[in-house]
Coordinates of C-alpha atoms and ligand atoms in Angstrom, one line a residue:
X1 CA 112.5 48.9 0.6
X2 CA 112.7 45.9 -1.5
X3 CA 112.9 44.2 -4.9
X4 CA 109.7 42.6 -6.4
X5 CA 110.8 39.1 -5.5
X6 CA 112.1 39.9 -2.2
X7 CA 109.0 41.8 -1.4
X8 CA 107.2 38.1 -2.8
X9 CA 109.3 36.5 0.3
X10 CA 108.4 39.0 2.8
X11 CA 104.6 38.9 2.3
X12 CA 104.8 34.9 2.0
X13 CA 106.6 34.7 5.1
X14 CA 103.6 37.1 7.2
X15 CA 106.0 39.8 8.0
X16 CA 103.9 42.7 5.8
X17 CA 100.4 43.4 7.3
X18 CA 98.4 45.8 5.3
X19 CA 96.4 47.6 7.8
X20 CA 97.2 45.3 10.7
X21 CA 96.3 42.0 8.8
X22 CA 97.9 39.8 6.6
X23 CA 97.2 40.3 2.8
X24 CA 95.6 37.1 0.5
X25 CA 98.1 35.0 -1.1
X26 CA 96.4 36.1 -4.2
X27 CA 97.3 39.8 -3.2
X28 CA 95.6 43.1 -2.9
X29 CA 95.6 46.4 -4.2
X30 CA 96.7 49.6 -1.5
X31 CA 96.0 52.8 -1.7
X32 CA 99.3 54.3 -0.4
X33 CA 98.0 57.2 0.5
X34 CA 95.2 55.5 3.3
X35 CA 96.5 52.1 3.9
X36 CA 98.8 51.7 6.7
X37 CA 101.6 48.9 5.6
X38 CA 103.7 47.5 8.1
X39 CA 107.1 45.3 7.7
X40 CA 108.1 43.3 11.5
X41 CA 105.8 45.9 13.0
X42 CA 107.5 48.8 11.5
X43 CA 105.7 51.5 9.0
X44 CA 106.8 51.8 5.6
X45 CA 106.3 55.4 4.1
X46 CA 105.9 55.5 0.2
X47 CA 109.6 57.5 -1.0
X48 CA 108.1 60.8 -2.6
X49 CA 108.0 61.0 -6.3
X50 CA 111.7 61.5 -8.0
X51 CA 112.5 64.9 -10.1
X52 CA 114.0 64.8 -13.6
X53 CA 114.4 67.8 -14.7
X54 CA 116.0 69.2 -18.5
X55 CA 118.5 72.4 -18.3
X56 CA 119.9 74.6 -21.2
X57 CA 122.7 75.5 -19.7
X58 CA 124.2 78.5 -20.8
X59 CA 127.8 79.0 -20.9
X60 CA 129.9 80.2 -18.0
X61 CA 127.7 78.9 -15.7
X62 CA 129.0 76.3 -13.7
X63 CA 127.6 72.5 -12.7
X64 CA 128.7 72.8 -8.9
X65 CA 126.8 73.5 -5.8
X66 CA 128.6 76.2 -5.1
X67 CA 131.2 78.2 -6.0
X68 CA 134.2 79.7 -3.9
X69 CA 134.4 82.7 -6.6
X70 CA 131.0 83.4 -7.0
X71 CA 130.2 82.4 -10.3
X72 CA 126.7 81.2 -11.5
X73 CA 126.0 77.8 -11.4
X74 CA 122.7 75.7 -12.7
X75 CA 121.1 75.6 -9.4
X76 CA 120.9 79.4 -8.9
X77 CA 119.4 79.1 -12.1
X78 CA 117.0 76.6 -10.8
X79 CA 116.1 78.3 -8.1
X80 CA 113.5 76.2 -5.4
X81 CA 113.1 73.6 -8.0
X82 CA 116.6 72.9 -7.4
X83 CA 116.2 72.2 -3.3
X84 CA 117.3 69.1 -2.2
X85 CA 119.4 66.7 -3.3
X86 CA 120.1 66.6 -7.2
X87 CA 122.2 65.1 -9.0
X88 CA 123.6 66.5 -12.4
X89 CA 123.8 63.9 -15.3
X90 CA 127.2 64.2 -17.0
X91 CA 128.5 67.4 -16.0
X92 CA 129.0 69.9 -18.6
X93 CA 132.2 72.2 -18.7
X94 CA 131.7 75.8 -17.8
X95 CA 132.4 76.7 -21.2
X96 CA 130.4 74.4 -22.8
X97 CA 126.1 74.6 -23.2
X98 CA 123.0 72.7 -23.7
X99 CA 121.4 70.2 -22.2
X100 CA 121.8 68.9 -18.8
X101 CA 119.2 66.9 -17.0
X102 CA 119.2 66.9 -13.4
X103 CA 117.5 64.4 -11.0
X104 CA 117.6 63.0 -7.7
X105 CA 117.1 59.3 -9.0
X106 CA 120.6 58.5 -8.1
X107 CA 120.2 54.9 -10.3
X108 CA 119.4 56.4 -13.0
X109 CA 122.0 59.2 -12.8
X110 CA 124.3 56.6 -12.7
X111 CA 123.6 54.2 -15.2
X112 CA 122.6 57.3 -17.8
X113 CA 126.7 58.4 -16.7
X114 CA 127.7 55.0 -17.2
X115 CA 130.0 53.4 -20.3
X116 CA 128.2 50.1 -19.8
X117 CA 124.8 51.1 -20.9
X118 CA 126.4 53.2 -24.1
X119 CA 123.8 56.1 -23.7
X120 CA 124.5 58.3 -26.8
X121 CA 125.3 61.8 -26.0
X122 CA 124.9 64.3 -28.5
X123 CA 127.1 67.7 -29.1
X124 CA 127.3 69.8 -31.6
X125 CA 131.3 72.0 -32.1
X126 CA 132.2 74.8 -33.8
X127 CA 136.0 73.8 -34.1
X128 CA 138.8 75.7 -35.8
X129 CA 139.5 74.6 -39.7
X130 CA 137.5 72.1 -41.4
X131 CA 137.5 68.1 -40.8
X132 CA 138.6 66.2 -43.4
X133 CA 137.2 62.3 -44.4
X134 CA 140.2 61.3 -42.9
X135 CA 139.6 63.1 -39.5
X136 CA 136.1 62.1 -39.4
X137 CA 137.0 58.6 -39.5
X138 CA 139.6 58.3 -36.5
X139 CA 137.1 60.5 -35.0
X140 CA 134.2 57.3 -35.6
X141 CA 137.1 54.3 -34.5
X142 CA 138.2 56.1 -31.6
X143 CA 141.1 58.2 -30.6
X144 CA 144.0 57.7 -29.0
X145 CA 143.9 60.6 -25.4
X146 CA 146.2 60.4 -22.4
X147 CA 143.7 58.3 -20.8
X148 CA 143.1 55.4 -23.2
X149 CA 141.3 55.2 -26.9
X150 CA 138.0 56.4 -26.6
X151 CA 135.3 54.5 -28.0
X152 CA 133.5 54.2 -31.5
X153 CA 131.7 57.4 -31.9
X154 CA 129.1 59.1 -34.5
X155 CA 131.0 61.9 -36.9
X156 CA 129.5 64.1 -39.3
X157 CA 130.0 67.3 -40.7
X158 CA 127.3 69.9 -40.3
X159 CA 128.8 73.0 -42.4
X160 CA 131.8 74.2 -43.1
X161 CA 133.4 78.1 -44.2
X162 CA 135.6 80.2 -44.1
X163 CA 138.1 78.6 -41.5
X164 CA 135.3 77.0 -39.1
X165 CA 133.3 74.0 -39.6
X166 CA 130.5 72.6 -37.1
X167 CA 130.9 69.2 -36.4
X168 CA 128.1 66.6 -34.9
X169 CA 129.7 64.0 -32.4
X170 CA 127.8 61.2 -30.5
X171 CA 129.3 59.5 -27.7
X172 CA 128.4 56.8 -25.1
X173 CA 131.2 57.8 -22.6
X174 CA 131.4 60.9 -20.3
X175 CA 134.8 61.6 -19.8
X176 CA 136.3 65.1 -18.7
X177 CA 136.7 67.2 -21.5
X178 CA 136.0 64.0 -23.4
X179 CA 134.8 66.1 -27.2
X180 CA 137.0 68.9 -26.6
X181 CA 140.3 66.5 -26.6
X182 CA 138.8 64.0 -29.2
X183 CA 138.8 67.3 -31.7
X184 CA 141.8 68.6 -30.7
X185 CA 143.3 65.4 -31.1
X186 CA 142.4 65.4 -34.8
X187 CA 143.4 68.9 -35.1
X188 CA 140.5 70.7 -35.0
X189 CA 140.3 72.5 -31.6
X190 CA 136.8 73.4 -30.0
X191 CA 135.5 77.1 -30.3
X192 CA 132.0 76.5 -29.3
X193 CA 130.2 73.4 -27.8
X194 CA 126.2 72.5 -27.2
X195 CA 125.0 69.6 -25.7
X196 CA 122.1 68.7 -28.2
X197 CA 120.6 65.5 -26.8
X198 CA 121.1 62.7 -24.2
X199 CA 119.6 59.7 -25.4
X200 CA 116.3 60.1 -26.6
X201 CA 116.3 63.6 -24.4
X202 CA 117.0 66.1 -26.9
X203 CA 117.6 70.2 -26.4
X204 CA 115.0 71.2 -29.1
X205 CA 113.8 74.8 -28.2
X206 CA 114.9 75.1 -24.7
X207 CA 115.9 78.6 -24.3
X208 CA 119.4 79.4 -22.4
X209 CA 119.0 79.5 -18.6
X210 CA 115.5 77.5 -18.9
X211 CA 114.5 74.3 -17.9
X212 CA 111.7 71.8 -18.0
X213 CA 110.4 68.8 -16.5
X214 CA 110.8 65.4 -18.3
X215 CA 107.4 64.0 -20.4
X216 CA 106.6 60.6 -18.8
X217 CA 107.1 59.3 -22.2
X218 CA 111.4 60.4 -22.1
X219 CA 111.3 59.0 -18.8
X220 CA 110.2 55.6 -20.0
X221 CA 112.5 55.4 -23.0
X222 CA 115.2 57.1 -20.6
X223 CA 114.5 53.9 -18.4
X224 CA 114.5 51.8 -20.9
X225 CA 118.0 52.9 -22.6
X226 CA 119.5 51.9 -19.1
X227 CA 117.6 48.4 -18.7
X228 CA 115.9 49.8 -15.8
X229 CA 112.7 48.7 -17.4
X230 CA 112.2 46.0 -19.6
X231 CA 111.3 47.0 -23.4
X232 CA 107.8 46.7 -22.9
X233 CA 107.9 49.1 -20.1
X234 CA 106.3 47.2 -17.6
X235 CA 108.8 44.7 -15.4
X236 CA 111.5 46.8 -13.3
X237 CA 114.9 45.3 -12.3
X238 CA 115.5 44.5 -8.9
X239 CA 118.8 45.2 -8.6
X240 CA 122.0 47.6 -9.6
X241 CA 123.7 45.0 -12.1
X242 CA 127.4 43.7 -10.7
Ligands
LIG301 N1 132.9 67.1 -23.7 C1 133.6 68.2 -23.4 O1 134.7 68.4 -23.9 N2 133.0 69.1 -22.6 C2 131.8 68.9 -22.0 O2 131.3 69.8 -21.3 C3 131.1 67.7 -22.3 C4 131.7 66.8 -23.1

């Protein structure tokens, strides 16, 4: 109900009681589970635990709620873990698959979605012909789509045959189709696209349709990427950042 120093003020001014009496200046420890904690006179009730979960989303199914024509989207696939409110982080085309993590920690959902903290985003396209050096490296600088120049991202080529090549990009934005138009743009139109990773979140052995809670430990460095935490781990932010 309030950030760390605002929560300070409030105890320093003897508006929080713990248990109907004022803490020590020094503080004290509560077990939020049996301590009663009052703010003015009014309870405060601990916010239950987020979810983050991690999806391999097949393709055709859909990132929606619900859908007018009946297709399948990720929450049928979730099934009661997917009750409630939860948000999808960076949607996925219908088309496309891989990973998708879904939470209802709407800060972090937003700053994972969000240019500002350059969150790396990892696919991997099976596009038509094979990049050359050249493509590759308008592909790193940034390329000119109907809605701006996108910025610097990660190129390589995987593998490359007989008329197909698979190609690793790694971006920090999200936009709509954002990897489908960057290839096309560079003449190499997607066939096939996975989502492999989303910052340090990666896809690994996930089978299609599956999912998976986050480990504390990608929740931390998840936090961390977005500067909700500090790099030790330890202080939180107070506040959404202008
Ligand atoms: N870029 C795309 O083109 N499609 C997606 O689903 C995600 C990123």
């Amino acid at each position: 109900m309030a950030s760390r120093r605002s929560a300070d003020l409030l105890i320093a001014s003897g508006a929080v009681l713990v248990n109907g009496h004022r803490p020590p200046p020094s503080g004290s420890l509560i077990d939020p589970e049996r301590d009663l904690v009052t703010v003015h006179g009014r309870r405060v009730v601990p916010r239950p635990p987020s979810r983050y979960l991690a999806m391999n989303k097949p393709t055709g199914t859909l990132v929606t709620a619900a859908d007018p024509r009946g297709r399948p989207t990720v929450f049928d696939l979730l099934g009661e873990a997917g009750a409630g409110r939860l948000f999808a982080v960076g949607r996925l085309d219908a088309a496309t698959a891989g990973l998708l993590l879904l939470t209802d920690d709407g800060e972090l959902a937003y700053r994972l979605s969000h240019p500002r903290y350059k969150v790396p985003k990892e696919y991997v396209a099976v596009v038509r012909g094979i990049p050359d050096r050249r493509d590759l490296e308008v592909l790193r600088r940034g390329v000119e789509l109907e809605d701006g120049p996108t910025l610097p991202a990660e190129a390589e080529l995987l593998d490359g045959g007989t008329g197909r090549a698979r190609v690793r990009l790694v971006i920090v934005e999200g936009r709509n189709r954002q990897v489908r138009r960057m290839l096309a743009a560079v003449g190499h139109p997607v066939e096939g696209l996975t989502r492999t990773a989303v910052g340090p979140v990666r896809l690994r052995h996930l089978r299609p349709g599956s999912w998976r809670r986050l480990r504390p430990s990608e929740l931390t460095t998840l936090r961390a990427a977005t500067g909700l935490i500090d790099e030790g781990g330890v202080r939180w932010r107070a506040a959404r950042e202008p």
